[in-house]
């Protein structure tokens, strides 16, 4: 992928200190209305690009690991393990988010 076709990823941590980022301003492209506040990033956006793509593919396969394995040319156990790793990562992220909001 070259620079012109590269997809920009929303940064989730500060490049200066590594702290968590949050959305502060939302803007309408049509009427230029702006809304300001502290909006936390959804947990899904904290996953890696590969994890996000896996979830999108999983939903497109109607949650069928067998179909995922077939489409990706992988074994069922490999796809199952990948899903388990993503579930574990999501649980960790949600636990961390909960701990920060206490």
Coordinates of N, CA and C in Angstrom, one line a residue:
X1 N 0.8 -1.2 0.0 CA 0.0 0.0 0.0 C 0.9 1.2 0.0
X2 N 0.7 2.2 -0.9 CA 1.5 3.4 -1.0 C 0.8 4.5 -0.1
X3 N 1.5 5.6 0.0 CA 1.0 6.7 0.8 C -0.4 7.2 0.4
X4 N -0.7 7.2 -0.9 CA -1.9 7.7 -1.4 C -3.1 6.8 -1.0
X5 N -2.9 5.5 -1.0 CA -4.0 4.6 -0.7 C -4.0 4.1 0.8
X6 N -3.0 4.5 1.6 CA -2.9 4.1 3.0 C -4.1 4.6 3.7
X7 N -4.7 3.8 4.6 CA -5.8 4.2 5.4 C -5.2 4.8 6.7
X8 N -5.6 6.0 7.0 CA -5.2 6.6 8.3 C -5.9 6.0 9.4
X9 N -5.1 5.7 10.5 CA -5.7 5.1 11.7 C -5.8 6.2 12.7
X10 N -6.9 6.2 13.4 CA -7.1 7.2 14.5 C -6.1 6.8 15.6
X11 N -5.3 7.8 16.0 CA -4.4 7.5 17.1 C -5.1 7.3 18.4
X12 N -4.7 6.4 19.3 CA -5.3 6.1 20.5 C -4.5 6.4 21.7
X13 N -3.2 6.8 21.5 CA -2.4 7.2 22.6 C -1.5 8.4 22.2
X14 N -1.2 9.2 23.2 CA -0.4 10.4 22.9 C 1.0 10.1 22.4
X15 N 1.4 10.7 21.3 CA 2.8 10.5 20.9 C 3.9 11.0 21.8
X16 N 3.5 12.0 22.6 CA 4.5 12.6 23.5 C 4.7 11.8 24.8
X17 N 3.6 11.4 25.4 CA 3.7 10.8 26.8 C 3.1 9.4 26.8
X18 N 2.4 8.9 25.8 CA 1.8 7.6 25.8 C 0.5 7.5 26.5
X19 N 0.0 8.6 27.0 CA -1.3 8.6 27.7 C -2.5 8.4 26.7
X20 N -3.6 8.0 27.3 CA -4.8 7.7 26.5 C -5.4 9.0 25.9
X21 N -5.8 8.9 24.6 CA -6.4 10.1 24.0 C -7.9 9.9 24.1
X22 N -8.6 11.0 24.0 CA -10.1 11.0 23.9 C -10.5 12.0 22.8
X23 N -11.7 11.8 22.3 CA -12.2 12.8 21.3 C -12.7 14.0 22.1
X24 N -12.3 15.1 21.6 CA -12.8 16.4 22.3 C -13.8 17.2 21.5
X25 N -13.7 17.1 20.1 CA -14.6 17.9 19.3 C -15.2 17.0 18.2
X26 N -16.5 17.1 18.0 CA -17.1 16.5 16.9 C -17.7 17.6 16.0
X27 N -17.6 17.5 14.7 CA -18.0 18.5 13.8 C -18.8 18.0 12.7
X28 N -19.9 18.7 12.3 CA -20.7 18.3 11.1 C -20.1 18.8 9.9
X29 N -19.9 17.9 8.9 CA -19.3 18.3 7.6 C -20.3 19.1 6.8
X30 N -21.6 19.0 7.1 CA -22.6 19.7 6.3 C -22.8 21.1 6.7
X31 N -23.1 21.3 8.0 CA -23.4 22.6 8.5 C -22.4 23.3 9.4
X32 N -21.3 22.5 9.7 CA -20.2 23.0 10.5 C -20.5 23.2 12.0
X33 N -21.6 22.6 12.4 CA -22.0 22.6 13.9 C -20.8 21.8 14.6
X34 N -20.4 22.3 15.7 CA -19.3 21.7 16.5 C -19.9 21.3 17.9
X35 N -19.5 20.2 18.4 CA -19.9 19.8 19.7 C -18.6 19.5 20.5
X36 N -18.4 20.0 21.6 CA -17.2 19.8 22.4 C -17.4 19.2 23.7
X37 N -16.5 18.3 24.2 CA -16.6 17.6 25.4 C -15.5 16.6 25.5
X38 N -15.6 15.7 26.4 CA -14.6 14.6 26.6 C -15.3 13.3 26.3
X39 N -15.1 12.8 25.1 CA -15.7 11.6 24.6 C -14.7 10.5 24.6
X40 N -14.8 9.4 25.4 CA -13.9 8.3 25.4 C -14.0 7.6 24.1
X41 N -12.9 7.0 23.6 CA -12.9 6.2 22.4 C -13.6 4.9 22.7
X42 N -14.4 4.4 21.8 CA -15.0 3.0 22.0 C -13.9 2.0 22.0
X43 N -14.1 0.9 22.8 CA -13.1 -0.1 23.0 C -12.7 -0.7 21.7
X44 N -13.6 -0.9 20.7 CA -13.3 -1.4 19.4 C -12.2 -0.7 18.7
X45 N -12.1 0.6 18.9 CA -11.0 1.4 18.3 C -9.7 1.2 18.9
X46 N -9.7 0.6 20.1 CA -8.4 0.4 20.8 C -7.8 -0.9 20.4
X47 N -8.5 -1.7 19.6 CA -8.0 -3.0 19.0 C -7.0 -2.6 17.9
X48 N -6.1 -3.6 17.6 CA -5.3 -3.4 16.4 C -6.1 -3.4 15.1
X49 N -5.5 -2.9 14.1 CA -6.2 -2.9 12.8 C -6.5 -4.4 12.4
X50 N -5.6 -5.3 12.6 CA -5.9 -6.7 12.3 C -7.0 -7.3 13.1
X51 N -7.1 -6.9 14.4 CA -8.2 -7.4 15.2 C -9.5 -6.8 14.7
X52 N -9.5 -5.5 14.4 CA -10.7 -4.9 13.9 C -11.2 -5.6 12.6
X53 N -10.2 -5.9 11.7 CA -10.6 -6.5 10.4 C -11.1 -7.9 10.7
X54 N -10.5 -8.6 11.6 CA -11.0 -10.0 11.9 C -12.5 -9.9 12.4
X55 N -12.8 -9.0 13.2 CA -14.2 -8.8 13.7 C -15.1 -8.5 12.6
X56 N -14.7 -7.6 11.7 CA -15.6 -7.3 10.5 C -15.8 -8.5 9.6
X57 N -14.7 -9.3 9.4 CA -14.9 -10.5 8.6 C -15.8 -11.5 9.3
X58 N -15.6 -11.6 10.6 CA -16.4 -12.5 11.4 C -17.9 -12.2 11.3
X59 N -18.2 -10.9 11.4 CA -19.6 -10.5 11.2 C -20.1 -10.7 9.8
X60 N -19.3 -10.5 8.8 CA -19.7 -10.7 7.4 C -19.9 -12.2 7.2
X61 N -19.3 -13.1 8.0 CA -19.5 -14.5 7.8 C -20.6 -15.0 8.8
X62 N -21.4 -14.1 9.3 CA -22.5 -14.4 10.2 C -22.0 -15.1 11.4
X63 N -20.8 -14.9 11.9 CA -20.3 -15.5 13.1 C -19.9 -16.9 12.9
X64 N -19.7 -17.4 11.6 CA -19.3 -18.8 11.4 C -17.8 -18.9 11.3
X65 N -17.2 -19.6 12.3 CA -15.8 -19.8 12.3 C -15.4 -20.7 11.2
X66 N -16.3 -21.6 10.8 CA -16.0 -22.5 9.7 C -15.9 -21.7 8.4
X67 N -16.8 -20.8 8.2 CA -16.7 -20.0 7.0 C -15.5 -19.1 7.0
X68 N -15.2 -18.5 8.2 CA -14.0 -17.7 8.3 C -12.7 -18.5 7.9
X69 N -12.6 -19.7 8.4 CA -11.5 -20.6 8.1 C -11.4 -20.9 6.6
X70 N -12.5 -21.1 6.0 CA -12.6 -21.4 4.6 C -12.1 -20.2 3.8
X71 N -12.7 -19.0 4.1 CA -12.3 -17.8 3.4 C -10.8 -17.4 3.5
X72 N -10.3 -17.6 4.7 CA -8.9 -17.2 5.0 C -7.9 -18.3 4.7
X73 N -8.4 -19.5 4.4 CA -7.5 -20.6 4.1 C -6.7 -21.1 5.3
X74 N -7.4 -21.0 6.5 CA -6.8 -21.4 7.7 C -7.6 -22.5 8.3
X75 N -7.0 -23.2 9.3 CA -7.7 -24.3 10.0 C -8.7 -23.7 11.0
X76 N -9.7 -24.4 11.2 CA -10.7 -24.0 12.2 C -10.1 -23.7 13.6
X77 N -9.2 -24.6 14.1 CA -8.6 -24.2 15.4 C -7.8 -22.9 15.4
X78 N -7.1 -22.6 14.3 CA -6.4 -21.4 14.2 C -7.3 -20.2 14.3
X79 N -8.4 -20.2 13.6 CA -9.4 -19.1 13.6 C -10.0 -19.0 15.0
X80 N -10.3 -20.2 15.6 CA -10.9 -20.2 16.9 C -9.9 -19.5 17.9
X81 N -8.6 -19.9 17.8 CA -7.6 -19.3 18.7 C -7.5 -17.8 18.5
X82 N -7.5 -17.4 17.3 CA -7.5 -15.9 17.0 C -8.6 -15.2 17.7
X83 N -9.8 -15.8 17.5 CA -11.0 -15.2 18.2 C -10.8 -15.2 19.7
X84 N -10.4 -16.2 20.3 CA -10.1 -16.3 21.7 C -9.1 -15.2 22.2
X85 N -8.1 -14.9 21.4 CA -7.1 -13.9 21.7 C -7.8 -12.5 21.6
X86 N -8.6 -12.3 20.6 CA -9.3 -11.0 20.5 C -10.3 -10.8 21.7
X87 N -11.0 -11.9 22.1 CA -11.9 -11.8 23.2 C -11.1 -11.4 24.5
X88 N -10.0 -12.1 24.7 CA -9.1 -11.8 25.8 C -8.6 -10.3 25.8
X89 N -8.2 -9.9 24.7 CA -7.8 -8.5 24.5 C -8.9 -7.5 24.8
X90 N -10.1 -7.8 24.3 CA -11.3 -6.9 24.6 C -11.6 -6.9 26.1
X91 N -11.5 -8.1 26.8 CA -11.8 -8.1 28.2 C -10.8 -7.3 29.0
X92 N -9.5 -7.4 28.6 CA -8.5 -6.6 29.2 C -8.7 -5.1 29.0
X93 N -9.0 -4.7 27.8 CA -9.3 -3.3 27.5 C -10.5 -2.8 28.3
X94 N -11.6 -3.6 28.4 CA -12.7 -3.2 29.1 C -12.5 -3.1 30.6
X95 N -11.7 -4.0 31.1 CA -11.3 -4.0 32.6 C -10.5 -2.7 32.9
X96 N -9.5 -2.4 32.0 CA -8.7 -1.2 32.2 C -9.6 0.0 32.1
X97 N -10.5 0.1 31.2 CA -11.4 1.2 31.1 C -12.2 1.4 32.3
X98 N -12.7 0.3 32.8 CA -13.5 0.3 34.1 C -12.7 0.8 35.2
X99 N -11.5 0.3 35.4 CA -10.6 0.7 36.5 C -10.3 2.2 36.4
X100 N -10.1 2.8 35.2 CA -9.8 4.2 35.1 C -11.1 5.1 35.4
X101 N -12.3 4.6 35.2 CA -13.5 5.3 35.5 C -14.0 5.2 36.9
X102 N -13.3 4.5 37.7 CA -13.7 4.3 39.1 C -13.5 5.5 39.9

